[in-house]
XYZ file of C-alpha atoms in Angstrom:
614
model
C -17.332 19.406 37.470
C -19.941 20.417 34.925
C -20.113 20.477 31.168
C -18.228 23.278 29.574
C -20.573 26.072 28.522
C -20.660 27.258 24.939
C -19.403 30.677 25.922
C -16.237 29.226 27.352
C -15.115 27.834 24.001
C -14.157 31.101 22.273
C -12.461 32.390 25.411
C -10.335 29.285 25.651
C -9.453 29.361 21.981
C -8.544 33.015 22.166
C -6.272 32.375 25.095
C -4.590 29.379 23.489
C -3.375 31.081 20.347
C -0.168 32.387 21.836
C -0.347 30.378 25.027
C 2.391 28.769 27.001
C 2.344 26.485 30.033
C 4.265 26.181 33.254
C 4.938 22.456 33.834
C 4.942 22.689 37.637
C 1.643 24.528 37.742
C 0.086 22.064 35.295
C 1.161 19.154 37.499
C -0.435 20.786 40.552
C -3.689 21.296 38.667
C -3.598 17.693 37.467
C -3.125 16.379 41.003
C -5.965 18.568 42.268
C -8.319 17.359 39.541
C -7.387 13.720 40.065
C -7.875 13.943 43.833
C -11.288 15.502 43.298
C -12.243 12.772 40.886
C -10.919 10.077 43.190
C -13.027 11.259 46.119
C -16.107 11.404 43.940
C -15.487 7.867 42.757
C -14.882 6.642 46.280
C -17.901 8.207 48.009
C -20.467 7.810 45.298
C -21.262 7.542 41.660
C -20.571 10.568 39.550
C -23.512 12.161 37.819
C -23.949 11.508 34.121
C -23.325 15.164 33.369
C -19.779 15.109 34.735
C -16.617 14.078 32.987
C -14.703 10.936 33.828
C -11.012 11.048 33.088
C -7.665 9.473 33.887
C -4.438 8.027 32.549
C -4.600 4.743 30.635
C -2.233 2.744 28.464
C -3.337 2.616 24.816
C -1.918 0.395 22.083
C -1.114 2.590 19.109
C 1.291 3.102 16.240
C 2.488 0.891 13.436
C 4.603 -1.164 15.831
C 1.780 -1.764 18.368
C 3.505 0.080 21.176
C 1.759 0.998 24.426
C 1.492 4.729 25.090
C 0.310 6.384 28.300
C -2.462 8.815 27.341
C -5.037 10.847 29.227
C -8.628 9.773 28.475
C -11.671 11.970 28.996
C -15.177 10.489 28.846
C -17.824 13.153 28.291
C -21.212 11.554 27.779
C -20.775 9.117 24.896
C -17.688 10.883 23.557
C -14.291 9.456 24.505
C -11.274 11.656 23.749
C -7.638 10.961 24.515
C -4.649 13.288 24.799
C -0.899 12.823 24.750
C -0.536 15.310 27.640
C -2.798 16.338 30.487
C -5.367 18.840 29.080
C -4.993 21.496 31.753
C -7.075 24.105 29.958
C -10.010 21.706 29.706
C -10.430 21.820 33.488
C -9.208 25.340 34.287
C -11.733 26.842 31.868
C -14.534 24.910 33.598
C -13.667 25.983 37.145
C -15.338 28.809 39.004
C -12.139 30.849 38.891
C -12.317 33.683 36.416
C -9.071 33.839 34.425
C -7.241 37.109 34.289
C -7.721 38.742 30.874
C -4.670 38.112 28.718
C -3.349 35.458 31.102
C -2.030 32.440 29.201
C -0.367 30.369 31.888
C -2.586 27.354 31.646
C -2.986 26.791 27.940
C -1.035 25.472 25.044
C -2.168 24.407 21.636
C -0.899 20.872 22.114
C -2.816 20.396 25.369
C -6.162 21.509 23.980
C -5.930 19.287 20.903
C -6.898 15.620 21.398
C -4.947 12.824 19.781
C -8.263 11.262 18.820
C -11.962 11.054 19.616
C -14.559 8.307 19.216
C -18.159 7.714 20.198
C -18.451 4.641 22.405
C -20.605 1.804 21.112
C -19.475 -1.125 23.234
C -16.814 -2.126 25.764
C -15.413 -5.596 26.285
C -13.100 -6.891 29.004
C -10.159 -9.102 28.148
C -10.336 -12.766 29.208
C -6.546 -12.892 29.477
C -5.917 -9.852 31.673
C -7.838 -8.239 34.527
C -6.592 -4.755 33.661
C -7.220 -4.816 29.899
C -10.346 -3.994 27.919
C -11.361 -2.936 24.421
C -13.463 0.049 23.405
C -15.549 -0.351 20.243
C -16.420 2.889 18.465
C -19.511 3.518 16.380
C -17.244 3.932 13.348
C -15.925 0.388 13.784
C -12.594 1.372 15.297
C -11.275 -0.730 18.177
C -9.062 0.730 20.918
C -6.973 -1.595 23.106
C -6.604 -0.110 26.580
C -5.010 -1.128 29.874
C -5.543 0.410 33.306
C -3.007 0.629 36.121
C -4.887 -1.798 38.352
C -7.987 -3.940 38.480
C -10.062 -1.376 40.391
C -9.511 1.361 37.827
C -10.226 -1.090 35.035
C -13.576 -2.030 36.567
C -14.498 1.639 37.088
C -13.658 2.526 33.489
C -15.622 -0.435 32.140
C -18.692 0.577 34.164
C -18.574 4.172 32.955
C -17.962 3.135 29.351
C -20.948 0.785 29.471
C -23.058 3.715 30.617
C -21.644 5.780 27.751
C -22.511 3.028 25.260
C -26.080 2.906 26.568
C -26.280 6.684 26.287
C -25.026 6.560 22.697
C -27.613 3.937 21.834
C -30.412 6.044 23.302
C -29.178 9.078 21.396
C -29.088 7.093 18.179
C -32.608 5.803 18.716
C -33.836 9.357 19.252
C -31.976 10.414 16.092
C -30.423 13.429 17.768
C -27.309 15.196 16.578
C -26.138 16.552 19.949
C -23.258 14.128 20.344
C -22.012 14.483 16.775
C -22.131 18.283 17.062
C -20.155 18.233 20.300
C -17.583 15.841 18.878
C -17.129 17.981 15.780
C -16.252 21.050 17.890
C -13.647 19.146 19.841
C -11.909 17.018 17.235
C -12.379 18.647 13.872
C -9.914 17.253 11.352
C -9.540 13.779 12.829
C -10.429 10.789 10.747
C -12.106 8.947 13.643
C -14.518 11.762 14.368
C -15.224 12.226 10.689
C -16.236 8.603 10.477
C -18.387 9.025 13.559
C -20.095 12.087 12.100
C -20.916 10.169 8.950
C -21.865 6.905 10.590
C -25.591 7.723 10.584
C -25.651 8.621 6.875
C -26.832 5.253 5.581
C -28.092 4.875 2.027
C -29.281 1.300 2.482
C -29.071 -1.360 5.175
C -30.579 -4.750 5.848
C -30.022 -8.474 6.012
C -28.608 -10.296 2.996
C -27.229 -13.747 2.376
C -23.604 -13.043 1.458
C -21.000 -15.448 0.121
C -20.322 -17.179 -3.171
C -22.417 -19.235 -5.545
C -22.122 -22.371 -3.399
C -22.471 -21.139 0.178
C -23.912 -17.998 1.752
C -24.471 -16.771 5.290
C -26.896 -14.182 6.658
C -25.092 -10.878 7.142
C -26.242 -7.399 8.067
C -25.046 -5.100 5.280
C -24.766 -1.315 5.304
C -24.325 0.939 2.277
C -22.788 4.368 3.042
C -21.845 6.400 -0.010
C -19.720 3.992 -2.014
C -18.641 1.952 1.023
C -20.143 -1.504 1.557
C -19.839 -2.820 5.129
C -20.737 -6.333 6.273
C -21.563 -7.124 9.921
C -22.261 -10.361 11.729
C -25.000 -8.791 13.859
C -27.219 -5.725 13.819
C -25.796 -4.383 17.102
C -24.418 -0.845 17.065
C -21.126 -1.995 18.583
C -20.607 -4.832 16.125
C -17.178 -4.962 14.518
C -17.304 -4.998 10.692
C -16.425 -8.322 9.094
C -15.379 -6.477 5.954
C -15.447 -2.919 4.669
C -14.608 -1.968 1.092
C -15.569 0.324 -1.751
C -18.070 -0.812 -4.378
C -16.687 -0.889 -7.901
C -19.418 -2.781 -9.745
C -22.765 -4.489 -9.203
C -24.916 -6.567 -11.497
C -28.041 -8.674 -11.276
C -27.554 -12.449 -11.422
C -31.072 -13.846 -11.273
C -34.443 -12.163 -10.909
C -36.094 -15.382 -9.778
C -33.649 -16.168 -6.973
C -33.145 -12.477 -6.016
C -29.374 -12.822 -6.382
C -26.932 -10.108 -7.413
C -23.147 -9.738 -7.526
C -21.117 -6.993 -5.852
C -17.469 -6.272 -6.709
C -15.524 -4.474 -3.990
C -12.011 -3.141 -3.629
C -9.970 -2.392 -0.515
C -6.430 -1.342 -1.378
C -4.891 -4.195 -3.339
C -7.585 -6.662 -2.302
C -10.585 -7.182 -4.561
C -13.566 -9.385 -3.811
C -16.574 -10.590 -5.756
C -19.530 -11.215 -3.445
C -22.756 -12.984 -4.301
C -25.710 -11.575 -2.363
C -29.273 -12.809 -2.066
C -32.132 -10.561 -0.981
C -35.336 -11.688 0.711
C -37.558 -10.424 -2.091
C -37.377 -8.935 -5.560
C -38.382 -5.508 -4.282
C -35.581 -5.638 -1.730
C -33.130 -6.660 -4.447
C -34.195 -3.719 -6.628
C -33.627 -1.306 -3.725
C -30.156 -2.732 -3.146
C -29.313 -2.547 -6.841
C -30.383 1.090 -6.957
C -28.213 1.978 -3.955
C -25.252 0.034 -5.332
C -25.574 1.588 -8.793
C -25.537 5.071 -7.306
C -22.443 4.193 -5.296
C -20.101 2.965 -8.028
C -21.402 5.402 -10.634
C -20.271 8.172 -8.312
C -16.596 7.258 -8.227
C -14.235 8.764 -5.626
C -12.158 10.027 -8.527
C -15.147 11.826 -10.065
C -16.245 14.430 -7.566
C -17.695 16.775 -10.183
C -19.340 14.112 -12.314
C -17.463 15.300 -15.407
C -15.068 12.422 -15.868
C -15.457 8.792 -14.914
C -12.430 6.537 -14.834
C -13.169 2.960 -15.752
C -10.521 1.539 -13.486
C -10.943 -2.095 -14.344
C -10.871 -1.349 -18.070
C -7.633 0.588 -17.632
C -6.184 -2.312 -15.671
C -7.106 -4.573 -18.578
C -5.274 -2.271 -20.990
C -2.187 -2.411 -18.763
C -2.466 -6.199 -18.656
C -2.470 -6.327 -22.477
C 0.486 -3.915 -22.620
C 2.503 -6.087 -20.251
C 1.309 -9.147 -22.166
C 2.783 -7.748 -25.381
C 6.123 -7.182 -23.669
C 5.949 -10.715 -22.267
C 5.289 -12.223 -25.715
C 8.085 -10.309 -27.448
C 10.534 -11.111 -24.638
C 10.029 -14.865 -24.832
C 9.902 -14.780 -28.647
C 13.224 -12.916 -28.749
C 14.605 -15.368 -26.179
C 13.680 -18.333 -28.396
C 15.077 -16.693 -31.537
C 18.340 -15.689 -29.883
C 18.766 -19.147 -28.349
C 18.855 -20.610 -31.890
C 21.272 -18.000 -33.191
C 24.928 -19.041 -33.691
C 26.032 -15.775 -32.080
C 23.960 -16.245 -28.940
C 25.279 -14.890 -25.658
C 24.377 -15.944 -22.138
C 23.965 -12.345 -20.983
C 21.496 -11.520 -23.758
C 19.495 -14.666 -23.050
C 19.398 -13.668 -19.392
C 18.085 -10.200 -20.251
C 15.274 -11.606 -22.399
C 14.329 -14.179 -19.773
C 14.209 -11.686 -16.902
C 12.170 -9.161 -18.887
C 9.743 -11.881 -19.960
C 9.259 -13.107 -16.396
C 8.806 -9.555 -15.085
C 6.170 -8.792 -17.734
C 4.421 -12.118 -17.099
C 4.222 -11.377 -13.371
C 2.666 -7.989 -14.074
C 0.128 -9.639 -16.385
C -0.937 -11.887 -13.509
C -0.958 -8.830 -11.235
C -3.463 -6.937 -13.395
C -5.459 -9.756 -14.990
C -6.377 -11.728 -11.848
C -8.579 -10.814 -8.855
C -5.397 -10.173 -6.856
C -4.458 -7.324 -9.183
C -4.606 -3.640 -8.432
C -8.136 -2.457 -8.999
C -6.994 1.100 -9.009
C -9.902 2.659 -7.130
C -8.581 5.050 -4.513
C -9.132 3.424 -1.133
C -7.217 3.232 2.092
C -4.690 0.380 2.070
C -5.892 -2.558 4.180
C -4.492 -2.547 7.692
C -4.593 -6.026 9.170
C -2.568 -8.555 11.087
C -1.590 -12.080 10.162
C -4.587 -14.376 10.591
C -7.251 -11.692 10.223
C -9.804 -11.749 7.443
C -8.222 -10.926 4.102
C -4.625 -11.671 5.112
C -4.212 -14.341 2.414
C -5.286 -11.976 -0.361
C -3.076 -9.223 0.990
C -0.037 -11.495 1.298
C -0.465 -12.965 -2.195
C -0.939 -9.495 -3.690
C 2.130 -8.115 -1.916
C 4.294 -11.083 -2.953
C 3.226 -10.845 -6.609
C 3.846 -7.096 -6.688
C 7.274 -7.409 -5.046
C 8.185 -10.319 -7.343
C 7.422 -8.245 -10.445
C 9.510 -5.334 -9.196
C 12.274 -7.725 -8.127
C 12.507 -9.302 -11.595
C 12.545 -5.906 -13.274
C 15.298 -4.648 -11.001
C 17.293 -7.806 -11.663
C 17.677 -6.655 -15.294
C 19.603 -3.600 -14.139
C 21.610 -5.662 -11.656
C 22.600 -7.986 -14.515
C 23.683 -4.999 -16.638
C 25.952 -3.729 -13.867
C 27.388 -7.199 -13.182
C 28.354 -7.797 -16.828
C 29.761 -4.310 -17.246
C 31.927 -4.898 -14.195
C 33.011 -8.291 -15.543
C 33.952 -6.838 -18.951
C 36.085 -4.152 -17.320
C 37.755 -6.652 -15.015
C 38.719 -8.978 -17.877
C 40.412 -6.111 -19.697
C 42.929 -5.695 -16.895
C 43.426 -9.283 -15.708
C 45.230 -12.282 -17.178
C 43.340 -14.767 -19.316
C 44.083 -17.549 -16.844
C 41.961 -15.838 -14.196
C 38.432 -17.095 -14.666
C 35.454 -14.865 -13.978
C 32.004 -15.909 -12.822
C 29.609 -12.996 -13.368
C 26.501 -15.149 -13.021
C 27.622 -16.329 -9.602
C 27.908 -12.728 -8.468
C 24.521 -11.968 -10.020
C 22.769 -14.803 -8.186
C 24.548 -13.899 -4.956
C 23.237 -10.319 -5.138
C 19.709 -11.519 -5.913
C 19.823 -14.024 -3.054
C 20.876 -11.288 -0.636
C 17.992 -9.051 -1.760
C 15.515 -11.927 -1.429
C 16.779 -12.695 2.071
C 16.293 -9.066 3.130
C 12.764 -9.057 1.708
C 11.990 -12.356 3.431
C 12.755 -10.777 6.813
C 9.780 -8.425 6.458
C 7.404 -11.244 5.518
C 8.712 -13.378 8.397
C 8.066 -10.595 10.915
C 4.555 -10.149 9.508
C 3.918 -13.908 9.658
C 5.028 -13.891 13.303
C 2.245 -11.355 14.046
C 4.739 -8.789 15.260
C 3.705 -6.078 12.818
C 0.710 -5.215 10.665
C 0.295 -4.890 6.908
C 1.230 -1.187 6.932
C 4.621 -1.973 8.410
C 5.223 -4.681 5.782
C 4.312 -2.339 2.911
C 6.583 0.382 4.282
C 9.399 -2.141 4.755
C 9.069 -3.423 1.174
C 9.031 0.113 -0.215
C 12.120 1.072 1.801
C 14.032 -1.987 0.549
C 13.093 -1.287 -3.071
C 13.954 2.399 -2.680
C 17.401 1.549 -1.318
C 17.842 -0.949 -4.154
C 16.958 1.804 -6.634
C 19.537 4.165 -5.174
C 22.222 1.466 -5.095
C 21.496 0.370 -8.658
C 21.520 3.974 -9.849
C 24.927 4.620 -8.293
C 26.379 1.402 -9.754
C 24.978 2.103 -13.232
C 26.413 5.623 -13.294
C 29.859 4.515 -12.061
C 30.289 1.559 -14.408
C 28.810 3.340 -17.417
C 31.384 6.101 -16.963
C 34.164 3.507 -16.789
C 32.844 1.682 -19.851
C 32.722 4.876 -21.903
C 36.249 5.778 -20.787
C 37.614 2.402 -21.917
C 35.735 2.485 -25.228
C 36.957 6.003 -25.902
C 40.517 4.849 -25.217
C 40.142 2.020 -27.750
C 38.885 4.523 -30.291
C 41.792 6.910 -29.788
C 44.673 4.470 -29.234
C 43.830 1.353 -31.237
C 41.779 3.115 -33.927
C 38.919 0.680 -33.288
C 35.519 2.122 -34.078
C 33.598 1.998 -30.794
C 31.149 4.794 -31.537
C 28.142 2.476 -31.695
C 29.156 0.839 -28.429
C 29.459 4.209 -26.698
C 26.002 5.182 -27.961
C 24.586 1.896 -26.684
C 26.089 2.508 -23.239
C 24.671 6.038 -23.195
C 21.203 4.812 -24.121
C 21.297 2.037 -21.532
C 22.489 4.458 -18.852
C 19.775 6.980 -19.685
C 16.939 4.480 -19.585
C 18.233 2.888 -16.373
C 18.596 6.263 -14.673
C 15.122 7.344 -15.807
C 13.506 4.201 -14.427
C 15.413 4.158 -11.140
C 14.894 7.858 -10.374
C 11.189 7.642 -11.234
C 10.731 4.663 -8.954
C 12.562 6.438 -6.143
C 9.998 9.238 -6.399
C 7.056 6.819 -6.434
C 8.395 4.754 -3.543
C 9.220 7.810 -1.447
C 5.675 9.086 -1.819
C 4.279 5.681 -0.891
C 6.525 5.434 2.175
C 5.617 8.895 3.453
C 1.881 8.451 2.911
C 1.802 5.037 4.595
C 4.071 5.983 7.478
C 2.333 9.230 8.388
C -1.244 9.085 7.205
C -2.001 5.403 6.506
C -3.945 6.318 3.422
C -3.119 6.629 -0.241
C -4.643 10.025 -0.922
C -2.953 11.908 1.881
C -1.254 14.475 -0.320
C -3.073 14.260 -3.641
C -6.707 14.067 -4.620
C -8.097 10.679 -5.529
C -7.951 11.145 -9.264
C -4.403 12.492 -9.233
C -3.184 9.752 -6.911
C -4.586 7.121 -9.247
C -2.815 8.774 -12.180
C 0.298 8.912 -10.029
C 0.184 5.144 -9.408
C -0.746 4.345 -13.011
C 2.211 6.371 -14.264
C 4.515 4.037 -12.322
C 3.348 1.110 -14.431
C 3.446 3.160 -17.610
C 7.103 3.897 -16.869
C 7.729 0.165 -16.447
C 6.019 -0.607 -19.760
C 8.031 2.075 -21.559
C 11.295 0.762 -20.108
C 10.473 -2.843 -21.020
C 9.680 -2.045 -24.648
C 12.654 0.290 -25.000
C 15.066 -2.308 -23.611
C 13.578 -4.954 -25.898
C 13.966 -2.668 -28.905
C 17.544 -1.745 -28.021
C 18.598 -5.294 -27.190
C 16.955 -6.802 -30.267
C 18.593 -4.222 -32.520
C 21.988 -4.945 -30.987
C 21.496 -8.706 -31.353
C 20.550 -8.289 -35.022
C 23.622 -6.143 -35.668
C 25.859 -8.703 -33.971
C 24.336 -11.472 -36.074
C 24.963 -9.518 -39.289
C 28.515 -8.655 -38.271
C 29.276 -12.257 -37.439
C 28.576 -13.246 -41.052
C 31.561 -11.183 -42.202
C 33.872 -13.799 -40.715
C 32.445 -16.630 -42.872
C 32.676 -17.538 -46.536
C 30.961 -20.283 -48.563
C 32.950 -23.381 -49.509
C 33.746 -23.351 -53.269
C 31.633 -25.645 -55.405
C 33.184 -29.012 -56.229
C 36.270 -28.634 -54.057
C 34.688 -30.435 -51.135
C 34.051 -33.718 -53.007
C 35.614 -36.765 -51.411
C 36.809 -40.000 -52.934
C 33.731 -41.823 -51.660
C 31.613 -39.869 -54.142
C 32.891 -41.261 -57.439
C 29.702 -40.556 -59.301
C 29.892 -36.894 -58.472
C 26.301 -36.667 -57.288
C 26.920 -33.281 -55.761
C 29.179 -31.971 -58.520
C 26.607 -29.450 -59.509
C 27.146 -27.720 -56.211
C 23.506 -28.004 -55.184
C 24.409 -28.478 -51.523
C 23.772 -25.498 -49.296
C 26.797 -23.330 -48.780
C 28.005 -24.490 -45.389
C 29.880 -21.657 -43.711
C 33.466 -22.033 -42.592
C 35.109 -19.589 -40.189
C 38.465 -18.004 -41.135
C 41.318 -19.207 -38.992
């Protein structure tokens, strides 16, 4: 078999627009092609101009499942298909297709599931049929063959492909990238491969912190900073993140600092160049990278992400301060209530968690990057796990406020229709519900800790749990608010008790709860869909709009926190004023006892101690 000629491409595409396939005929063609390949492999080595193909098992998906896919190695380009690509081989044969005949082609067969340029191949020490393919872009593909012989043949051919790719790179030719672009346009892997040679700056730096550094080969591509252990083309990146800031530390020691962000993980690296000139070149490349933000394609508007995060931290800090201040004031009030104290405490803890989330290095540095995909034990797993726990904890505490509202509404309604001898324990029910939610969340973290799933699966799992909690809380709030308003309206009509203010309070609480829960359902649904299908944050929206989309989620939280504090504080103040109506000062002089013969306090200078009416 020979390389497909350029003239065959349009013919094949024209025939595949409305094509269909006959499964039996495709199977016959596949068997014929495989038998031809097998004989060539058995009697001699195939020429470098011919394709090498076959079925292999590839680990893929969020749940690390093994899928049987058809791999085609063409030079240094490795493509893989979900089905046998019949049209790839029929179009290359000497048979001239009948004009208008579309028996052999379908759109799904001619479209690869992915394509990479081979940089290195490595056999597995644990299995004789397993090996890994390292792409130039840094992607790693886990593959298994059907037997040891096929595994050895594939490894040999892939090593030849890696050598070919290295020669092509040294010659600085674009033949391979052009061929890959015609085959797999629109795939993220090939896009990375096409851009892999566009390097703004590369070289050896000492990377680490102030105390310890290690020599690392660093590459600057656009606004992406990649760190390698070696200079080899097949080296796997130790870290890859977007540059958000860079500044010079010392001119004498040639040290400079680089701030990077990858999803929810931020790092501050200290780098040391070999000379001052080298440091100036790195600083120039780094300055160009973070000045040209992903959210500023036209150069008209630059978002200062870290500054905005600081503003959000101060906004949450204000809510935290007022929550704990109101908690302390209400705790000293004679009309204090356990439910109100619980509301203040939960809102204060939720705001405090968000302050930590935005004010520490674990916070969201809201630069649009792809969420980190890693397994337990890989580099960066500690930062990811801490960030995910802090984020979930903040959302959990905020949701607990609405759970507490529903629990106390339900308890108030139950006490209206039960005997006084029946004791109620609303806080027990509240803690039981929270414990159940925490147990469900802990399952996801346990599965991640067991190395069964990756970080994407954990993020999707957390979002699904919070989305279901939003829907359940919304339904409970609507049901019990309707019942509360019905009972209060009945008191107003039957007992002539003025409950208008109470009805308004229930309406306001219901509105703000519904607004928050529905908004979060929208945010979480978008996050789930983007992570589950595209594994990147900006799958549906542009970078700038996605960042605004995420920031609006926290703005909604801030609005809800301040509104609840305002409403709850106003209600507590009204209750405190109303409680004074049931007290009256003790008349002057009437309280004197016989043990005060001199009448020291006869002037009535003692403070008017209140006494409740019986």
